[in-house]
Short mmCIF file of C-alpha atoms in Angstrom, two decimals:
data_model
loop_
_atom_site.label_atom_id
_atom_site.label_comp_id
_atom_site.label_asym_id
_atom_site.label_seq_id
_atom_site.Cartn_x
_atom_site.Cartn_y
_atom_site.Cartn_z
CA MET Y 21 103.55 163.60 22.72
CA PRO Y 22 102.12 160.45 25.15
CA PRO Y 23 101.82 161.69 28.96
CA PHE Y 24 104.75 160.14 30.93
CA ASN Y 25 103.58 156.98 32.89
CA LEU Y 26 104.91 157.71 36.65
CA THR Y 27 103.06 154.78 37.90
CA GLY Y 28 105.58 152.34 35.64
CA LEU Y 29 108.88 154.52 37.02
CA ARG Y 30 107.75 153.49 40.78
CA PRO Y 31 109.88 150.43 41.51
CA PRO Y 32 107.98 147.61 43.29
CA THR Y 33 109.48 146.96 46.14
CA PHE Y 34 112.54 149.24 47.83
CA ILE Y 35 115.71 147.39 49.56
CA LEU Y 36 116.50 148.75 53.13
CA ALA Y 37 120.18 147.85 53.36
CA GLY Y 38 120.60 148.55 57.11
CA ILE Y 39 123.53 150.18 58.85
CA PRO Y 40 126.14 150.63 55.89
CA GLY Y 41 129.54 149.42 56.92
CA LEU Y 42 128.13 147.52 59.52
CA GLU Y 43 126.68 145.06 58.01
CA LYS Y 44 128.41 142.00 59.62
CA SER Y 45 127.50 144.16 62.97
CA HIS Y 46 124.38 143.68 62.50
CA LEU Y 47 123.16 140.88 64.67
CA TRP Y 48 124.90 142.57 67.62
CA ILE Y 49 123.79 146.05 66.76
CA SER Y 50 120.38 144.22 67.35
CA ILE Y 51 120.41 142.93 70.71
CA PRO Y 52 120.73 146.16 72.72
CA PHE Y 53 117.95 147.88 70.02
CA CYS Y 54 115.53 144.76 70.89
CA SER Y 55 116.40 145.57 74.84
CA MET Y 56 115.53 149.13 74.53
CA TYR Y 57 112.61 148.47 72.31
CA LEU Y 58 111.19 145.43 74.75
CA ALA Y 59 111.71 148.11 77.87
CA ALA Y 60 109.79 150.49 76.11
CA LEU Y 61 106.85 148.97 75.47
CA LEU Y 62 106.83 147.56 78.64
CA GLY Y 63 107.38 150.59 80.68
CA ASN Y 64 104.62 152.58 78.50
CA GLY Y 65 102.35 150.01 78.61
CA ILE Y 66 102.62 150.09 82.55
CA LEU Y 67 102.17 153.79 82.05
CA LEU Y 68 99.27 153.96 80.19
CA PHE Y 69 97.49 151.00 82.38
CA VAL Y 70 98.27 152.50 85.55
CA ILE Y 71 96.68 155.77 84.42
CA ARG Y 72 93.78 154.18 82.82
CA THR Y 73 93.37 152.08 85.98
CA GLU Y 74 93.61 154.61 88.66
CA ARG Y 75 90.94 157.33 88.74
CA SER Y 76 92.90 159.63 90.90
CA LEU Y 77 95.57 159.93 88.08
CA HIS Y 78 92.45 161.07 85.25
CA GLN Y 79 93.58 164.69 85.60
CA PRO Y 80 95.41 166.64 82.70
CA MET Y 81 98.68 166.25 83.56
CA TYR Y 82 98.48 162.52 83.64
CA LEU Y 83 95.99 162.40 80.44
CA PHE Y 84 98.81 164.35 78.54
CA LEU Y 85 101.35 161.70 79.89
CA SER Y 86 99.43 158.84 78.78
CA MET Y 87 99.48 160.90 75.23
CA LEU Y 88 103.02 161.14 75.09
CA ALA Y 89 103.37 157.18 76.24
CA VAL Y 90 101.09 156.29 72.85
CA ALA Y 91 102.62 158.85 70.35
CA ASP Y 92 106.22 156.68 71.55
CA LEU Y 93 104.96 153.75 71.43
CA ALA Y 94 103.92 154.59 67.77
CA LEU Y 95 107.36 156.34 66.96
CA SER Y 96 109.21 153.50 67.77
CA THR Y 97 106.79 150.76 66.49
CA THR Y 98 106.60 152.07 63.04
CA THR Y 99 110.58 151.51 62.81
CA VAL Y 100 112.00 148.79 65.18
CA PRO Y 101 109.90 145.57 63.99
CA LYS Y 102 111.14 145.97 60.54
CA MET Y 103 114.68 146.99 61.81
CA LEU Y 104 115.08 143.90 64.02
CA ALA Y 105 113.53 141.48 61.01
CA LEU Y 106 116.15 143.33 58.47
CA PHE Y 107 119.28 142.56 61.05
CA TRP Y 108 118.06 139.07 61.91
CA PHE Y 109 116.37 137.75 58.96
CA GLY Y 110 117.92 139.87 56.18
CA ALA Y 111 114.07 140.95 55.41
CA GLY Y 112 115.60 144.01 53.69
CA GLU Y 113 112.65 144.24 50.97
CA ILE Y 114 109.75 146.56 51.49
CA SER Y 115 106.88 147.81 49.15
CA PHE Y 116 106.89 151.17 47.55
CA GLY Y 117 102.77 151.67 49.40
CA ALA Y 118 104.45 150.13 53.10
CA CYS Y 119 107.85 152.64 52.50
CA LEU Y 120 105.44 155.48 52.32
CA THR Y 121 103.22 154.45 55.19
CA GLN Y 122 106.10 153.69 57.39
CA MET Y 123 107.67 157.13 56.76
CA PHE Y 124 104.35 158.58 57.06
CA PHE Y 125 103.57 157.15 60.76
CA LEU Y 126 107.02 158.30 61.75
CA HIS Y 127 106.69 162.02 60.79
CA PHE Y 128 103.70 161.77 61.73
CA SER Y 129 104.77 160.61 65.56
CA PHE Y 130 107.22 162.72 66.02
CA SER Y 131 105.42 166.11 64.74
CA ALA Y 132 102.07 164.56 67.10
CA GLU Y 133 104.51 164.51 70.27
CA SER Y 134 106.00 167.84 69.97
CA VAL Y 135 102.25 169.30 70.17
CA VAL Y 136 101.79 166.94 73.10
CA LEU Y 137 105.01 168.56 74.70
CA LEU Y 138 103.73 172.15 73.76
CA ALA Y 139 100.13 171.00 75.60
CA MET Y 140 102.28 169.28 79.04
CA ALA Y 141 104.26 172.83 79.45
CA PHE Y 142 100.96 174.71 79.07
CA ASP Y 143 99.37 172.70 81.49
CA ARG Y 144 102.76 173.29 83.88
CA PHE Y 145 102.36 176.97 83.16
CA LEU Y 146 98.98 177.00 84.38
CA ALA Y 147 99.34 175.01 87.32
CA VAL Y 148 101.99 177.31 88.79
CA CYS Y 149 101.57 181.00 87.26
CA HIS Y 150 97.03 179.98 87.09
CA PRO Y 151 96.14 177.29 90.14
CA LEU Y 152 93.04 178.72 90.66
CA ARG Y 153 91.90 178.79 86.81
CA TYR Y 154 93.52 175.38 85.85
CA ALA Y 155 90.53 173.35 86.30
CA ALA Y 156 88.40 175.72 84.82
CA VAL Y 157 90.77 175.96 81.29
CA LEU Y 158 92.05 172.91 81.55
CA THR Y 159 88.54 170.74 81.32
CA PRO Y 160 88.45 166.97 80.41
CA SER Y 161 86.90 168.49 76.64
CA ALA Y 162 89.32 170.58 75.94
CA VAL Y 163 92.32 167.90 77.15
CA LEU Y 164 90.02 165.81 74.29
CA LYS Y 165 90.89 168.73 71.70
CA THR Y 166 94.07 169.06 72.38
CA GLY Y 167 94.77 165.57 71.48
CA LEU Y 168 92.35 165.74 68.41
CA VAL Y 169 94.36 168.90 67.30
CA ALA Y 170 97.63 167.17 67.71
CA LEU Y 171 96.16 164.81 64.98
CA LEU Y 172 95.02 166.90 62.83
CA ARG Y 173 98.08 169.10 62.43
CA SER Y 174 100.64 166.37 62.17
CA PHE Y 175 98.66 165.06 59.67
CA CYS Y 176 98.14 168.41 57.12
CA ILE Y 177 101.48 168.64 57.54
CA ILE Y 178 103.03 165.33 56.99
CA PHE Y 179 100.11 163.87 54.18
CA PRO Y 180 101.61 166.25 51.52
CA CYS Y 181 105.31 164.49 51.91
CA ILE Y 182 103.08 161.42 50.38
CA PHE Y 183 102.35 163.13 47.27
CA LEU Y 184 105.49 165.34 46.64
CA LEU Y 185 106.76 161.48 46.32
CA ARG Y 186 104.35 159.72 44.32
CA ARG Y 187 105.07 162.65 41.88
CA LEU Y 188 108.49 161.46 41.24
CA PRO Y 189 109.99 158.76 38.28
CA PHE Y 190 112.43 156.38 40.29
CA CYS Y 191 113.73 154.80 37.82
CA GLY Y 192 117.47 154.44 39.12
CA HIS Y 193 118.68 151.85 41.99
CA ASN Y 194 116.35 150.99 45.17
CA VAL Y 195 118.55 150.50 47.98
CA ILE Y 196 117.59 152.80 50.68
CA PRO Y 197 120.99 153.22 53.08
CA HIS Y 198 118.95 153.04 56.34
CA THR Y 199 117.07 150.65 58.71
CA TYR Y 200 113.50 152.72 58.22
CA CYS Y 201 111.88 154.52 55.39
CA GLU Y 202 112.28 158.42 56.16
CA HIS Y 203 111.49 161.26 53.11
CA MET Y 204 114.34 162.47 52.03
CA GLY Y 205 115.72 158.73 52.18
CA ILE Y 206 113.07 157.93 49.26
CA ALA Y 207 113.40 161.51 47.46
CA ARG Y 208 117.09 161.31 47.26
CA LEU Y 209 116.36 157.84 44.76
CA ALA Y 210 114.64 159.65 42.66
CA CYS Y 211 115.77 160.75 39.20
CA ALA Y 212 114.40 164.02 39.02
CA ASP Y 213 114.49 167.40 40.37
CA ILE Y 214 113.53 167.19 44.20
CA SER Y 215 113.99 170.30 45.40
CA VAL Y 216 110.44 171.08 46.53
CA ASN Y 217 110.73 167.78 48.53
CA LEU Y 218 114.33 169.69 50.11
CA LEU Y 219 111.90 172.78 50.65
CA TYR Y 220 108.92 171.15 52.16
CA GLY Y 221 110.60 168.43 53.98
CA LEU Y 222 112.98 171.03 55.97
CA ALA Y 223 111.16 174.03 55.88
CA VAL Y 224 107.33 173.08 57.35
CA PRO Y 225 108.13 170.26 59.52
CA PHE Y 226 110.90 172.18 61.14
CA ALA Y 227 109.20 175.31 60.99
CA ALA Y 228 106.24 173.64 62.81
CA ILE Y 229 108.98 172.11 65.49
CA VAL Y 230 111.23 175.15 66.20
CA VAL Y 231 107.17 177.36 66.75
CA ASP Y 232 106.57 174.42 69.60
CA LEU Y 233 110.06 174.75 71.17
CA ALA Y 234 109.44 178.66 71.04
CA LEU Y 235 106.20 178.28 73.12
CA ILE Y 236 107.49 175.70 75.33
CA ALA Y 237 110.62 177.93 75.91
CA LEU Y 238 108.09 180.86 76.70
CA SER Y 239 106.11 178.76 78.89
CA TYR Y 240 109.26 177.95 81.10
CA LEU Y 241 110.40 181.49 81.11
CA LEU Y 242 106.91 182.28 82.52
CA ILE Y 243 107.07 179.80 85.13
CA LEU Y 244 110.31 180.87 86.30
CA LEU Y 245 109.35 184.81 86.48
CA ALA Y 246 106.18 183.54 88.81
CA LEU Y 247 108.81 180.75 90.67
CA SER Y 248 110.99 184.20 91.39
CA ARG Y 249 108.20 185.76 92.91
CA LEU Y 250 107.23 182.92 95.53
CA PRO Y 251 108.00 184.27 98.79
CA SER Y 252 108.96 180.40 100.20
CA GLY Y 253 111.68 178.43 98.90
CA THR Y 254 109.85 175.43 99.90
CA ALA Y 255 107.17 176.53 97.34
CA ARG Y 256 109.26 177.43 94.84
CA HIS Y 257 111.32 173.71 95.21
CA LYS Y 258 107.88 172.48 95.16
CA ALA Y 259 106.99 173.87 92.16
CA PHE Y 260 109.85 173.28 90.22
CA ASN Y 261 109.63 169.62 91.08
CA THR Y 262 106.60 169.59 89.26
CA CYS Y 263 108.30 170.96 86.10
CA GLY Y 264 111.18 168.85 86.50
CA SER Y 265 110.23 165.69 84.78
CA HIS Y 266 108.73 167.70 81.92
CA LEU Y 267 111.91 169.68 81.35
CA CYS Y 268 113.92 166.45 81.26
CA VAL Y 269 111.49 164.90 78.68
CA ILE Y 270 111.67 167.96 76.33
CA LEU Y 271 115.53 167.67 76.27
CA LEU Y 272 115.66 163.71 75.76
CA PHE Y 273 113.11 164.43 72.85
CA TYR Y 274 114.40 167.82 70.61
CA ILE Y 275 117.88 167.33 71.44
CA PRO Y 276 118.86 163.86 69.58
CA ALA Y 277 115.96 164.92 67.27
CA PHE Y 278 117.72 168.11 66.27
CA PHE Y 279 121.22 166.97 66.71
CA THR Y 280 119.78 164.01 63.85
CA VAL Y 281 118.22 166.40 61.70
CA LEU Y 282 120.91 169.75 61.33
CA THR Y 283 123.72 166.25 60.73
CA HIS Y 284 122.05 164.78 58.56
CA ARG Y 285 121.23 167.49 56.51
CA PHE Y 286 124.85 169.90 57.48
CA GLY Y 287 127.19 167.43 58.73
CA ARG Y 288 128.85 166.21 55.27
CA GLN Y 289 132.37 164.94 57.71
CA VAL Y 290 130.30 162.45 59.93
CA PRO Y 291 130.06 158.85 58.71
CA HIS Y 292 126.81 157.78 57.48
CA HIS Y 293 126.76 154.63 59.79
CA ILE Y 294 126.49 157.22 62.33
CA HIS Y 295 124.11 159.21 61.07
CA ILE Y 296 121.67 156.03 61.00
CA LEU Y 297 122.80 154.80 64.63
CA LEU Y 298 121.57 158.28 65.53
CA ALA Y 299 118.64 158.04 63.98
CA ASN Y 300 118.28 154.54 65.31
CA LEU Y 301 118.62 156.12 68.73
CA TYR Y 302 116.61 159.13 68.09
CA VAL Y 303 113.00 156.48 67.80
CA LEU Y 304 114.29 154.88 70.67
CA PHE Y 305 115.92 156.65 73.46
CA PRO Y 306 112.50 159.03 74.57
CA PRO Y 307 110.11 155.87 74.50
CA LEU Y 308 112.23 154.14 76.43
CA LEU Y 309 113.14 157.19 79.14
CA ASN Y 310 110.56 159.03 79.47
CA PRO Y 311 108.75 156.54 81.16
CA VAL Y 312 111.26 155.92 83.62
CA VAL Y 313 111.81 159.87 84.29
CA TYR Y 314 108.00 160.17 85.21
CA GLY Y 315 108.40 156.84 87.18
CA VAL Y 316 111.07 158.18 89.26
CA ARG Y 317 110.56 161.86 89.56
CA THR Y 318 106.47 161.78 89.57
CA GLN Y 319 105.37 160.78 93.34
CA GLN Y 320 102.23 159.68 92.40
CA ILE Y 321 102.91 157.47 89.73
CA LYS Y 322 105.33 155.74 92.20
CA GLU Y 323 103.02 155.38 94.38
CA LYS Y 324 100.24 154.07 91.90
CA VAL Y 325 102.65 151.52 90.34
CA VAL Y 326 103.21 150.19 93.70
CA LYS Y 327 99.80 149.90 94.67
CA VAL Y 328 98.72 148.36 91.52
CA PHE Y 329 102.12 145.97 90.76
CA ILE Y 330 103.26 145.31 93.97
CA CYS Y 331 100.88 145.60 97.15
CA PRO Y 332 97.73 143.46 96.50
CA LYS Y 333 94.38 145.30 97.81
CA GLY Y 334 93.24 145.91 101.48
CA HIS Y 335 97.44 145.62 102.10
CA PRO Y 336 99.42 148.86 103.30
CA LEU Y 337 101.93 149.98 101.06
CA PRO Y 338 105.34 149.67 102.66
CA GLU Y 339 106.78 152.81 104.44
#
């Protein structure tokens, strides 16, 4: 019996269909999406520039924040430019290899951002609960190793998805009813059993994110216990403020992500175009709002932004 040639059963290209049922509104939908993407690029770019140029911000908390900004930029840039090309020019074609590449970096960025948020929670835990050990534990070397762990773990979790997809034969239609390529969206086009993809795609990344979220929750539980023992209300308020920005960012990241994943897997009654709109907002909202949250709630960043972009050298900051 001749060997089964899977390579011949891969389509040369996939077709991204956009938002099913809203094709006539693609141009109008692209306007807020493009505005949000440009604002995300600007906000995260300013954040990275300020942290890079101001030596006083070369501390673990702000280095983790710069990692978060890079992950945000990767998350949105992986998907939004192709989405806008689809909306504006009808450029829905994407090669099999490019589709797998987009899928990999989309899920990779999400996983890496989750690790960075966990590292930021640990940073706040040390700052509040063990301030005397903070500098000894979170050394520049430890921060660098944390970034490498985020990259390595994300790679190890997501890279097998490429092989799980490449082993599948695609002998049916090649239209993906979405604005970008994601693991299960590609797998569902295969004319073979995709139970392994379903199991791995839901269980492994989902379990990793749940572990991150559980450790973050544990960190903040210990922080709250430590705050409750502080004798001074002013000290409690100041300590809580140092954690408030991070809590907002965690909510902005995990709530839309879990809602998107759960409705995609189990929300059969939710219209398909709502799934796609939520999936697009999920790659735009965190990158857009994270710099705003930290810029508004973190006094040091506000002061440095004013110093770098508003007040020239040698001029005092406005009162």
